[in-house]
PDB file of C-alpha atoms in Angstrom:
ATOM      1  CA  MET A   1     149.040 -63.113  44.753  1.00 71.00           C
ATOM      2  CA  TYR A   2     150.758 -65.173  47.461  1.00 71.00           C
ATOM      3  CA  ASP A   3     154.105 -64.836  45.674  1.00 82.00           C
ATOM      4  CA  LEU A   4     153.740 -61.045  45.600  1.00 85.00           C
ATOM      5  CA  LEU A   5     152.777 -60.681  49.267  1.00 89.00           C
ATOM      6  CA  ALA A   6     154.762 -63.390  51.084  1.00 82.00           C
ATOM      7  CA  PRO A   7     158.149 -61.651  50.960  1.00 84.00           C
ATOM      8  CA  GLU A   8     156.744 -58.612  52.842  1.00 88.00           C
ATOM      9  CA  PHE A   9     153.743 -59.871  54.806  1.00 91.00           C
ATOM     10  CA  GLU A  10     152.557 -62.952  56.654  1.00 91.00           C
ATOM     11  CA  VAL A  11     149.928 -64.610  54.472  1.00 92.00           C
ATOM     12  CA  VAL A  12     147.761 -66.600  56.867  1.00 93.00           C
ATOM     13  CA  ARG A  13     145.508 -68.373  54.395  1.00 93.00           C
ATOM     14  CA  ALA A  14     144.586 -68.519  50.720  1.00 92.00           C
ATOM     15  CA  VAL A  15     141.102 -69.583  49.622  1.00 95.00           C
ATOM     16  CA  ARG A  16     139.348 -69.885  46.263  1.00 93.00           C
ATOM     17  CA  GLU A  17     135.656 -69.316  47.092  1.00 95.00           C
ATOM     18  CA  GLY A  18     133.686 -66.436  48.558  1.00 95.00           C
ATOM     19  CA  ALA A  19     132.134 -68.478  51.368  1.00 96.00           C
ATOM     20  CA  ALA A  20     135.557 -69.839  52.342  1.00 96.00           C
ATOM     21  CA  LEU A  21     136.895 -66.268  52.392  1.00 97.00           C
ATOM     22  CA  ILE A  22     134.227 -65.205  54.875  1.00 97.00           C
ATOM     23  CA  GLU A  23     134.851 -68.296  57.002  1.00 97.00           C
ATOM     24  CA  ALA A  24     138.603 -67.681  57.064  1.00 97.00           C
ATOM     25  CA  ALA A  25     138.181 -64.002  57.940  1.00 97.00           C
ATOM     26  CA  LEU A  26     135.805 -64.831  60.797  1.00 97.00           C
ATOM     27  CA  GLU A  27     138.207 -67.449  62.139  1.00 97.00           C
ATOM     28  CA  LEU A  28     141.512 -65.590  61.692  1.00 97.00           C
ATOM     29  CA  ARG A  29     140.501 -61.912  62.105  1.00 97.00           C
ATOM     30  CA  PRO A  30     143.294 -60.721  59.750  1.00 97.00           C
ATOM     31  CA  ASP A  31     144.612 -57.175  59.590  1.00 96.00           C
ATOM     32  CA  ILE A  32     143.741 -57.076  55.894  1.00 97.00           C
ATOM     33  CA  VAL A  33     141.990 -59.238  53.299  1.00 97.00           C
ATOM     34  CA  VAL A  34     143.089 -59.345  49.666  1.00 96.00           C
ATOM     35  CA  SER A  35     140.497 -60.913  47.392  1.00 95.00           C
ATOM     36  CA  ASP A  36     139.632 -61.376  43.763  1.00 94.00           C
ATOM     37  CA  ILE A  37     136.272 -60.002  42.614  1.00 93.00           C
ATOM     38  CA  ASN A  38     135.447 -63.075  40.565  1.00 92.00           C
ATOM     39  CA  MET A  39     135.205 -66.159  42.789  1.00 93.00           C
ATOM     40  CA  PRO A  40     132.913 -69.193  42.760  1.00 92.00           C
ATOM     41  CA  GLY A  41     129.787 -68.755  44.832  1.00 92.00           C
ATOM     42  CA  LEU A  42     129.952 -65.323  46.385  1.00 93.00           C
ATOM     43  CA  ASN A  43     131.883 -62.599  44.557  1.00 94.00           C
ATOM     44  CA  GLY A  44     134.580 -60.551  46.275  1.00 94.00           C
ATOM     45  CA  ILE A  45     132.421 -57.463  46.796  1.00 95.00           C
ATOM     46  CA  ASP A  46     129.618 -59.423  48.456  1.00 96.00           C
ATOM     47  CA  ALA A  47     132.120 -61.416  50.522  1.00 96.00           C
ATOM     48  CA  ALA A  48     133.725 -58.144  51.669  1.00 95.00           C
ATOM     49  CA  ARG A  49     130.307 -56.820  52.732  1.00 95.00           C
ATOM     50  CA  GLU A  50     129.772 -59.928  54.866  1.00 96.00           C
ATOM     51  CA  ILE A  51     133.275 -59.792  56.332  1.00 96.00           C
ATOM     52  CA  ARG A  52     132.804 -56.145  57.298  1.00 96.00           C
ATOM     53  CA  LYS A  53     129.246 -56.714  58.565  1.00 95.00           C
ATOM     54  CA  HIS A  54     130.493 -59.351  61.010  1.00 96.00           C
ATOM     55  CA  GLY A  55     133.444 -57.214  62.120  1.00 95.00           C
ATOM     56  CA  ALA A  56     136.034 -59.731  60.942  1.00 95.00           C
ATOM     57  CA  CYS A  57     138.088 -57.158  59.015  1.00 96.00           C
ATOM     58  CA  ASP A  58     137.356 -53.673  57.719  1.00 94.00           C
ATOM     59  CA  ARG A  59     140.372 -53.470  55.392  1.00 97.00           C
ATOM     60  CA  VAL A  60     139.691 -55.273  52.136  1.00 97.00           C
ATOM     61  CA  ILE A  61     141.578 -54.928  48.861  1.00 97.00           C
ATOM     62  CA  LEU A  62     140.191 -56.279  45.621  1.00 97.00           C
ATOM     63  CA  LEU A  63     142.607 -57.602  43.037  1.00 94.00           C
ATOM     64  CA  THR A  64     140.838 -57.768  39.685  1.00 95.00           C
ATOM     65  CA  VAL A  65     140.886 -57.405  35.915  1.00 95.00           C
ATOM     66  CA  TYR A  66     137.687 -55.325  35.934  1.00 94.00           C
ATOM     67  CA  ARG A  67     138.139 -51.608  35.238  1.00 92.00           C
ATOM     68  CA  GLU A  68     134.531 -50.528  34.782  1.00 93.00           C
ATOM     69  CA  PRO A  69     133.823 -47.336  36.759  1.00 92.00           C
ATOM     70  CA  GLN A  70     130.455 -48.616  38.027  1.00 92.00           C
ATOM     71  CA  LEU A  71     132.147 -51.714  39.468  1.00 93.00           C
ATOM     72  CA  VAL A  72     134.813 -49.589  41.164  1.00 94.00           C
ATOM     73  CA  ARG A  73     132.059 -47.386  42.618  1.00 93.00           C
ATOM     74  CA  SER A  74     130.141 -50.444  43.857  1.00 93.00           C
ATOM     75  CA  ALA A  75     133.288 -51.761  45.517  1.00 95.00           C
ATOM     76  CA  LEU A  76     134.006 -48.457  47.263  1.00 94.00           C
ATOM     77  CA  GLU A  77     130.364 -48.146  48.377  1.00 93.00           C
ATOM     78  CA  ALA A  78     130.674 -51.648  49.874  1.00 93.00           C
ATOM     79  CA  GLY A  79     133.600 -50.443  51.983  1.00 94.00           C
ATOM     80  CA  ILE A  80     136.433 -51.826  49.880  1.00 96.00           C
ATOM     81  CA  ARG A  81     139.586 -49.876  50.806  1.00 97.00           C
ATOM     82  CA  GLY A  82     141.780 -50.871  47.860  1.00 97.00           C
ATOM     83  CA  TYR A  83     141.133 -51.690  44.208  1.00 97.00           C
ATOM     84  CA  VAL A  84     144.149 -53.055  42.361  1.00 96.00           C
ATOM     85  CA  LEU A  85     144.171 -54.151  38.746  1.00 96.00           C
ATOM     86  CA  LYS A  86     145.876 -57.504  38.189  1.00 94.00           C
ATOM     87  CA  LEU A  87     147.806 -55.883  35.363  1.00 93.00           C
ATOM     88  CA  ASP A  88     149.350 -53.496  37.929  1.00 92.00           C
ATOM     89  CA  ALA A  89     149.666 -55.942  40.848  1.00 93.00           C
ATOM     90  CA  GLY A  90     153.380 -56.619  40.431  1.00 91.00           C
ATOM     91  CA  GLU A  91     154.124 -52.936  40.894  1.00 92.00           C
ATOM     92  CA  GLU A  92     151.263 -51.884  43.170  1.00 95.00           C
ATOM     93  CA  LEU A  93     149.963 -54.643  45.448  1.00 96.00           C
ATOM     94  CA  ILE A  94     152.492 -54.167  48.248  1.00 96.00           C
ATOM     95  CA  ALA A  95     152.017 -50.387  48.098  1.00 96.00           C
ATOM     96  CA  ALA A  96     148.251 -50.899  48.221  1.00 97.00           C
ATOM     97  CA  VAL A  97     148.497 -53.123  51.305  1.00 97.00           C
ATOM     98  CA  ARG A  98     150.739 -50.624  53.075  1.00 97.00           C
ATOM     99  CA  SER A  99     148.438 -47.757  52.165  1.00 97.00           C
ATOM    100  CA  VAL A 100     145.284 -49.516  53.346  1.00 98.00           C
ATOM    101  CA  LEU A 101     146.973 -50.662  56.567  1.00 97.00           C
ATOM    102  CA  ALA A 102     147.850 -46.995  57.177  1.00 97.00           C
ATOM    103  CA  GLY A 103     144.162 -46.094  56.901  1.00 97.00           C
ATOM    104  CA  ASP A 104     144.100 -44.786  53.344  1.00 97.00           C
ATOM    105  CA  THR A 105     142.147 -45.883  50.281  1.00 96.00           C
ATOM    106  CA  TYR A 106     144.158 -47.156  47.326  1.00 97.00           C
ATOM    107  CA  LEU A 107     143.178 -47.207  43.652  1.00 96.00           C
ATOM    108  CA  SER A 108     145.418 -48.636  40.952  1.00 95.00           C
ATOM    109  CA  ARG A 109     146.937 -46.080  38.624  1.00 90.00           C
ATOM    110  CA  GLY A 110     144.900 -47.631  35.812  1.00 82.00           C
ATOM    111  CA  ILE A 111     141.701 -46.878  37.728  1.00 86.00           C
ATOM    112  CA  ALA A 112     142.811 -43.370  38.675  1.00 65.00           C
ATOM    113  CA  ARG A 113     143.391 -42.623  34.977  1.00 59.00           C
ATOM    114  CA  LEU A 114     139.834 -43.703  34.146  1.00 56.00           C
ATOM    115  CA  SER A 115     138.320 -41.317  36.658  1.00 50.00           C
ATOM    116  CA  CYS A 116     140.174 -38.263  35.328  1.00 42.00           C
TER     117      CYS A 116
END
């Protein structure tokens, strides 16, 4: 993920665990958080809920392999603003970040096809 984002954006920290993600967001107050769903400890959706609850960042994008509609719905209900499939990340992650920073919600094309 860092390699995809670094040429366009300042990446302030990378973490591997849900609790560390919350800690970093509270400390750094980033403009946007990009997280995996599947992390040790706290998953990305629950970490995003905590980050938003504490006002650390309200723009969270999930980068994931999971395409299940109920998981996408859960993420959106938790306030996730972007849902990008890892398969599509090379083509879509930068566009997703730009879109979410502009105030929009972004769903990977692979997810949009599932909902049709």
